[in-house]
mmCIF file of C-alpha atoms in Angstrom:
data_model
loop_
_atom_site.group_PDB
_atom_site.id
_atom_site.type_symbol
_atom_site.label_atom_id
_atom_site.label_comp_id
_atom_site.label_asym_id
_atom_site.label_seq_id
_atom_site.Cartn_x
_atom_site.Cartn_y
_atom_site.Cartn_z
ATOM 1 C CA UNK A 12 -16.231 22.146 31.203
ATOM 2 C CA UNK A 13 -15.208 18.726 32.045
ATOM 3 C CA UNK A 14 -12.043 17.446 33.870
ATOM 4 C CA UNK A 15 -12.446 13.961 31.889
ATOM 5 C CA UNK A 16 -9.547 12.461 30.493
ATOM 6 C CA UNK A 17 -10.099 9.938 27.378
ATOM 7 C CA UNK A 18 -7.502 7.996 26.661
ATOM 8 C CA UNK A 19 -6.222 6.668 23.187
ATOM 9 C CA UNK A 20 -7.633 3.912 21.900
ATOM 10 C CA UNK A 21 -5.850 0.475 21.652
ATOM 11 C CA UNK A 22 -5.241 -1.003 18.258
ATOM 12 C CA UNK A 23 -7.163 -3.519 19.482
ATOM 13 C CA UNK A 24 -10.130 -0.921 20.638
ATOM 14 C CA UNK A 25 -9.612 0.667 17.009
ATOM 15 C CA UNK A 26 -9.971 -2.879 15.386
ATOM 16 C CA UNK A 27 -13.182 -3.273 16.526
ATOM 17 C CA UNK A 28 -14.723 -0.132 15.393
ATOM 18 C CA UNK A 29 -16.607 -0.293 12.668
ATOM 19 C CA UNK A 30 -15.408 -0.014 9.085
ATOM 20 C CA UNK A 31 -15.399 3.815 7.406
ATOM 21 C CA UNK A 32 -15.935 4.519 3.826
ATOM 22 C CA UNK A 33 -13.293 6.123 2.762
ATOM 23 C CA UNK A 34 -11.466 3.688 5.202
ATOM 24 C CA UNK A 35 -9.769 4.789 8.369
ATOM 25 C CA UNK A 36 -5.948 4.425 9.439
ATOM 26 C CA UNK A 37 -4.703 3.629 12.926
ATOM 27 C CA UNK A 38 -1.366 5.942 13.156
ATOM 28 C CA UNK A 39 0.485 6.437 16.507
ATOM 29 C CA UNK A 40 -2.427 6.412 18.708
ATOM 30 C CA UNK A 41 -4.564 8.285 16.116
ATOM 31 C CA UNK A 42 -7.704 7.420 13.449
ATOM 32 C CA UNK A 43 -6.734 9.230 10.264
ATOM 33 C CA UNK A 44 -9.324 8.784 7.321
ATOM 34 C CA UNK A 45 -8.154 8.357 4.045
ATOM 35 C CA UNK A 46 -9.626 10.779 1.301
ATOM 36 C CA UNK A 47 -11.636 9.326 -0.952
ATOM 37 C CA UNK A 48 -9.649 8.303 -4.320
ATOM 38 C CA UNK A 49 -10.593 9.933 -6.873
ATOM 39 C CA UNK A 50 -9.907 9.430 -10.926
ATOM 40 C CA UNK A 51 -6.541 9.619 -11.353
ATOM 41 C CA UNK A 52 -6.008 7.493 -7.895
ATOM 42 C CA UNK A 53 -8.699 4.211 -9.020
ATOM 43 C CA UNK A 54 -7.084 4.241 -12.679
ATOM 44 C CA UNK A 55 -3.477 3.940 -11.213
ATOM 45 C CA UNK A 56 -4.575 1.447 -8.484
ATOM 46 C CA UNK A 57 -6.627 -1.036 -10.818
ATOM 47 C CA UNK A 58 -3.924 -1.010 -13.106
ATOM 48 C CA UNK A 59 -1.477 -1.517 -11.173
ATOM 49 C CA UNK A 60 -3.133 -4.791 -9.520
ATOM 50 C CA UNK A 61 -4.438 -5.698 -13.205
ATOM 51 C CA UNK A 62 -0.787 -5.951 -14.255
ATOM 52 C CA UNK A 63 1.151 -7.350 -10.737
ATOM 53 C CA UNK A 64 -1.940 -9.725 -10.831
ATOM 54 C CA UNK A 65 -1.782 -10.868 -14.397
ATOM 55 C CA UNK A 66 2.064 -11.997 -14.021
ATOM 56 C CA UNK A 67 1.550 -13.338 -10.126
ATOM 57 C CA UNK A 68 -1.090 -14.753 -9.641
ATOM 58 C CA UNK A 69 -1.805 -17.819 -12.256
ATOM 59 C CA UNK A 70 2.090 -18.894 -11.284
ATOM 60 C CA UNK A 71 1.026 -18.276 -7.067
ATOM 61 C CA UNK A 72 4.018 -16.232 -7.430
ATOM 62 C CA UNK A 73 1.987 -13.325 -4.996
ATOM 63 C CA UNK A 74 -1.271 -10.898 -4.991
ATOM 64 C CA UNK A 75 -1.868 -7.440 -5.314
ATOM 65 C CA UNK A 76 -4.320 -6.188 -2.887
ATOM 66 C CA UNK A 77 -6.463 -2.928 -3.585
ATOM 67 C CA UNK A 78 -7.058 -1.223 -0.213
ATOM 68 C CA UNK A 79 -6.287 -4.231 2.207
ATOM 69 C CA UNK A 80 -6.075 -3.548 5.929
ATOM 70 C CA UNK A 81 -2.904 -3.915 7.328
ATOM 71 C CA UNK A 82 -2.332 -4.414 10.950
ATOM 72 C CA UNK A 83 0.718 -4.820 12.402
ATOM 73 C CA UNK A 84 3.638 -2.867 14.713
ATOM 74 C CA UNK A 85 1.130 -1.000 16.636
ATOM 75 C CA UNK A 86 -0.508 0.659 13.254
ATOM 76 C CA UNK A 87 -3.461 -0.070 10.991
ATOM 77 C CA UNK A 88 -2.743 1.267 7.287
ATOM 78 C CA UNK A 89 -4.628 0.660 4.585
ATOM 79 C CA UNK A 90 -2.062 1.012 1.435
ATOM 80 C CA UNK A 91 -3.583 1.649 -1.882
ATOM 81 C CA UNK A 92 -1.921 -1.521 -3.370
ATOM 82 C CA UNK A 93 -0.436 -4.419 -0.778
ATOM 83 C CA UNK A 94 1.383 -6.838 -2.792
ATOM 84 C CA UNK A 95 2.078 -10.238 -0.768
ATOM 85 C CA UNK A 96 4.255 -12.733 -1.858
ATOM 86 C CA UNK A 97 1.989 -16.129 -2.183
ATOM 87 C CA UNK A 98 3.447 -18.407 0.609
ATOM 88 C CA UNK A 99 3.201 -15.532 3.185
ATOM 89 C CA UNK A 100 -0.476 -14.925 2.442
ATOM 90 C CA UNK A 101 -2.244 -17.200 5.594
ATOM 91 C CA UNK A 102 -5.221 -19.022 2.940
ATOM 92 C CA UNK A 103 -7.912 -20.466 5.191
ATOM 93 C CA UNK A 104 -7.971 -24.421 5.273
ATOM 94 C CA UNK A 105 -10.612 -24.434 1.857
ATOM 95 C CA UNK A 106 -8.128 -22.442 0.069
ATOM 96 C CA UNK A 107 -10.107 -18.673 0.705
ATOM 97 C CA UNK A 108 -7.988 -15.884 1.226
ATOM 98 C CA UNK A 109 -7.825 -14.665 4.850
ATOM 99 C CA UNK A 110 -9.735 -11.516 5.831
ATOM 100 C CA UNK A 111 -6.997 -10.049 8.318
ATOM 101 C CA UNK A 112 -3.607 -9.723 7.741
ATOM 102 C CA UNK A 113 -1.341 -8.995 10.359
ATOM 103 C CA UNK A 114 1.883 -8.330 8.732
ATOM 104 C CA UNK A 115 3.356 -5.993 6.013
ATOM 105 C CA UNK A 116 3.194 -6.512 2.790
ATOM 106 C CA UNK A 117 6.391 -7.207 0.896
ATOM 107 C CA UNK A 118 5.643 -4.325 -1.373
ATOM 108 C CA UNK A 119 3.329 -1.496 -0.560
ATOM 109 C CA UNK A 120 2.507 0.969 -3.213
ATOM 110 C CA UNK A 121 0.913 4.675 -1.869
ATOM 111 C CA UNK A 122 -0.923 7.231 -4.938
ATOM 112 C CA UNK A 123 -0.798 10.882 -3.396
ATOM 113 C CA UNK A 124 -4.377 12.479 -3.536
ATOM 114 C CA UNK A 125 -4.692 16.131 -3.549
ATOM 115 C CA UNK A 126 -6.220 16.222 -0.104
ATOM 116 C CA UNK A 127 -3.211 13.919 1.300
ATOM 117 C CA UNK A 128 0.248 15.293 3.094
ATOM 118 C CA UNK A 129 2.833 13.523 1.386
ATOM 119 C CA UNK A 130 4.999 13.115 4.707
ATOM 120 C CA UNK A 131 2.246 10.939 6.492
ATOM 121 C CA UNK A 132 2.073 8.857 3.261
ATOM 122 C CA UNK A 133 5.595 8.142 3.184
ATOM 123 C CA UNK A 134 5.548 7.754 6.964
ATOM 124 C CA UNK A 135 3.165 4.444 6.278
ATOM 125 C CA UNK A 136 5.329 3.236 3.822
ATOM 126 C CA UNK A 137 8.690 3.456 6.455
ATOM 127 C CA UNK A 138 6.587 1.509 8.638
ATOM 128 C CA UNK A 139 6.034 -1.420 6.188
ATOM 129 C CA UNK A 140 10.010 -1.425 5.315
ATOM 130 C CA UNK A 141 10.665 -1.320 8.997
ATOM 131 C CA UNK A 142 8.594 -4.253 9.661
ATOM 132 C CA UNK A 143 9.926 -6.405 7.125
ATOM 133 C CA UNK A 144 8.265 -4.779 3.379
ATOM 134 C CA UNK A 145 10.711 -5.594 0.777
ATOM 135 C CA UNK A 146 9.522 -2.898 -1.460
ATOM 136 C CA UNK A 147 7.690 0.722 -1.325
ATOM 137 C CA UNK A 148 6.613 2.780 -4.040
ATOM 138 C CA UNK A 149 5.151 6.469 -3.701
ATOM 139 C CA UNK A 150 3.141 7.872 -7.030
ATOM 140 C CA UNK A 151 3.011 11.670 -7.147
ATOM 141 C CA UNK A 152 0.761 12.115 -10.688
ATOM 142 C CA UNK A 153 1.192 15.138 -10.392
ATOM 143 C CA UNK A 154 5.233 15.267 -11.134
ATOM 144 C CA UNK A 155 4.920 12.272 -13.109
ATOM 145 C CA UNK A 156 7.322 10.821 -10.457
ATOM 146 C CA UNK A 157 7.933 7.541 -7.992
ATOM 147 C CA UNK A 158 9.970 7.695 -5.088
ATOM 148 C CA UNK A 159 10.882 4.137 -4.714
ATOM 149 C CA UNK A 160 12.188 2.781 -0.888
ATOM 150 C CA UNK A 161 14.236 0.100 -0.575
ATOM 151 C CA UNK A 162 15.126 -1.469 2.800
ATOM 152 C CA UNK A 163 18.148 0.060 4.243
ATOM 153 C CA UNK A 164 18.911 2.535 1.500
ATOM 154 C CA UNK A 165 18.372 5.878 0.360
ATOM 155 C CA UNK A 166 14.833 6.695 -1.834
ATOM 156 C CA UNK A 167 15.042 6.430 -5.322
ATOM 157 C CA UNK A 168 13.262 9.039 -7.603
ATOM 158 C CA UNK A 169 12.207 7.654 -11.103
ATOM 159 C CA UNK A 170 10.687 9.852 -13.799
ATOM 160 C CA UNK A 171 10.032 9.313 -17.370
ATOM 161 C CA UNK A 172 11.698 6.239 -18.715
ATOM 162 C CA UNK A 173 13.306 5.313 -15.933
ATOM 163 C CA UNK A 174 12.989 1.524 -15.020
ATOM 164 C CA UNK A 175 11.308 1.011 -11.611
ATOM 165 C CA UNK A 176 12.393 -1.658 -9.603
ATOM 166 C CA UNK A 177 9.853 -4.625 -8.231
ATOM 167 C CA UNK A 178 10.037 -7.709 -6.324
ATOM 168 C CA UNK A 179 12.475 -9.940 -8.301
ATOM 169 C CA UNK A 180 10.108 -12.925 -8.130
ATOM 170 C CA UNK A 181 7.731 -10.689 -10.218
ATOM 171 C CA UNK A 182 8.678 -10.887 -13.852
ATOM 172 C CA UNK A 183 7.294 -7.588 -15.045
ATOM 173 C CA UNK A 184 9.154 -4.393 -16.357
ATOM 174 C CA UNK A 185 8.083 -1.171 -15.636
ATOM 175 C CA UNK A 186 8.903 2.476 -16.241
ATOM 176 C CA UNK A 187 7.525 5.707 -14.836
ATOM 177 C CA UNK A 188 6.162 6.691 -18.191
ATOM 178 C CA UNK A 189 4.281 3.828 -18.487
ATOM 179 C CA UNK A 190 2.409 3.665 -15.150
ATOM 180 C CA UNK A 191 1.576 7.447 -15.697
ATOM 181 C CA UNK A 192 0.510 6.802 -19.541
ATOM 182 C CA UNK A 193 -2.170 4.731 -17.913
ATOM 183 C CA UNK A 194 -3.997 7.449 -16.847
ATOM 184 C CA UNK A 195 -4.332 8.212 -20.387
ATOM 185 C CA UNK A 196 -7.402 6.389 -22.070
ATOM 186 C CA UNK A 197 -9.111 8.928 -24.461
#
């Protein structure tokens, strides 16, 4: 038996660790891994930056992100989609896009997996609105249901045709029955 204490590890310590595959999260002095997506998950998170990115990005209007590291407020998520708005995103002096960003996105989108608690999931996506997210979005495919946060007011649950509500600066429409009839393809 040993009378060792460890301590937590900094952000900073964390940062430095290698990267895991299904990634790992940085969450109040804890490494959380993220299950690995599955089906269901990649569909809705490639279409969902196919679509953002087809109305965003040719205009610089902003970027979805699949599975960008986050780092900011004392925690290191890793949201499924992390939309930035263009003039936030910190382009290197040839025009590449950074590889760290160290501040929320203004519109974080989370798919529930199966293996996931729904609570810590949600918790990640309070964090982004408290630090400054515009815009959070929770998928449950299961329900067929988003739970959509807004700063400073209380969630919103859309199902069926429902109209979901995105950055204004992002000229798309979208309902719940739409993202969810993405996961048809057969």
């Amino acid at each position: 038996m040993s009378d060792t204490i460890t301590k937590p590890l900094s952000l900073q310590e964390f940062l430095k660790l290698p990267e895991t595959n299904p990634a790992s999260e940085y969450i109040n002095g804890e490494i959380v891994q993220k299950p690995m997506p599955k089906g269901r998950h990649s569909r809705l998170q490639c279409k969902l930056c196919a679509v953002i990115n087809q109305v965003a990005e040719e205009k610089k209007i902003a970027y979805a992100f699949p599975e960008l590291r986050c780092s900011f407020g004392e925690r290191s998520i890793v949201p499924d989609v992390a939309v930035f708005q263009w003039r936030r995103i910190s382009f290197a002096i040839d025009g590449e896009v950074p590889d760290n960003f160290e501040i929320p996105p203004d519109w974080t989108i989370e798919i529930l997996s199966p293996e996931q608690k729904p609570n810590k999931v949600i918790g990640n996506i309070l964090h982004c609105l408290k630090y400054g997210s515009r815009l959070g979005w929770f998928l449950d495919p299961d329900d067929l249901s988003i739970l959509v946060f807004l700063p400073e007011r209380q969630p919103l649950l859309i199902q069926g045709k429902g109209s979901l509500p995105v950055l204004p600066e992002i000229e798309i429409e979208l309902t719940a029955e739409q993202v969810f009839g993405w996961l048809k393809m057969g």
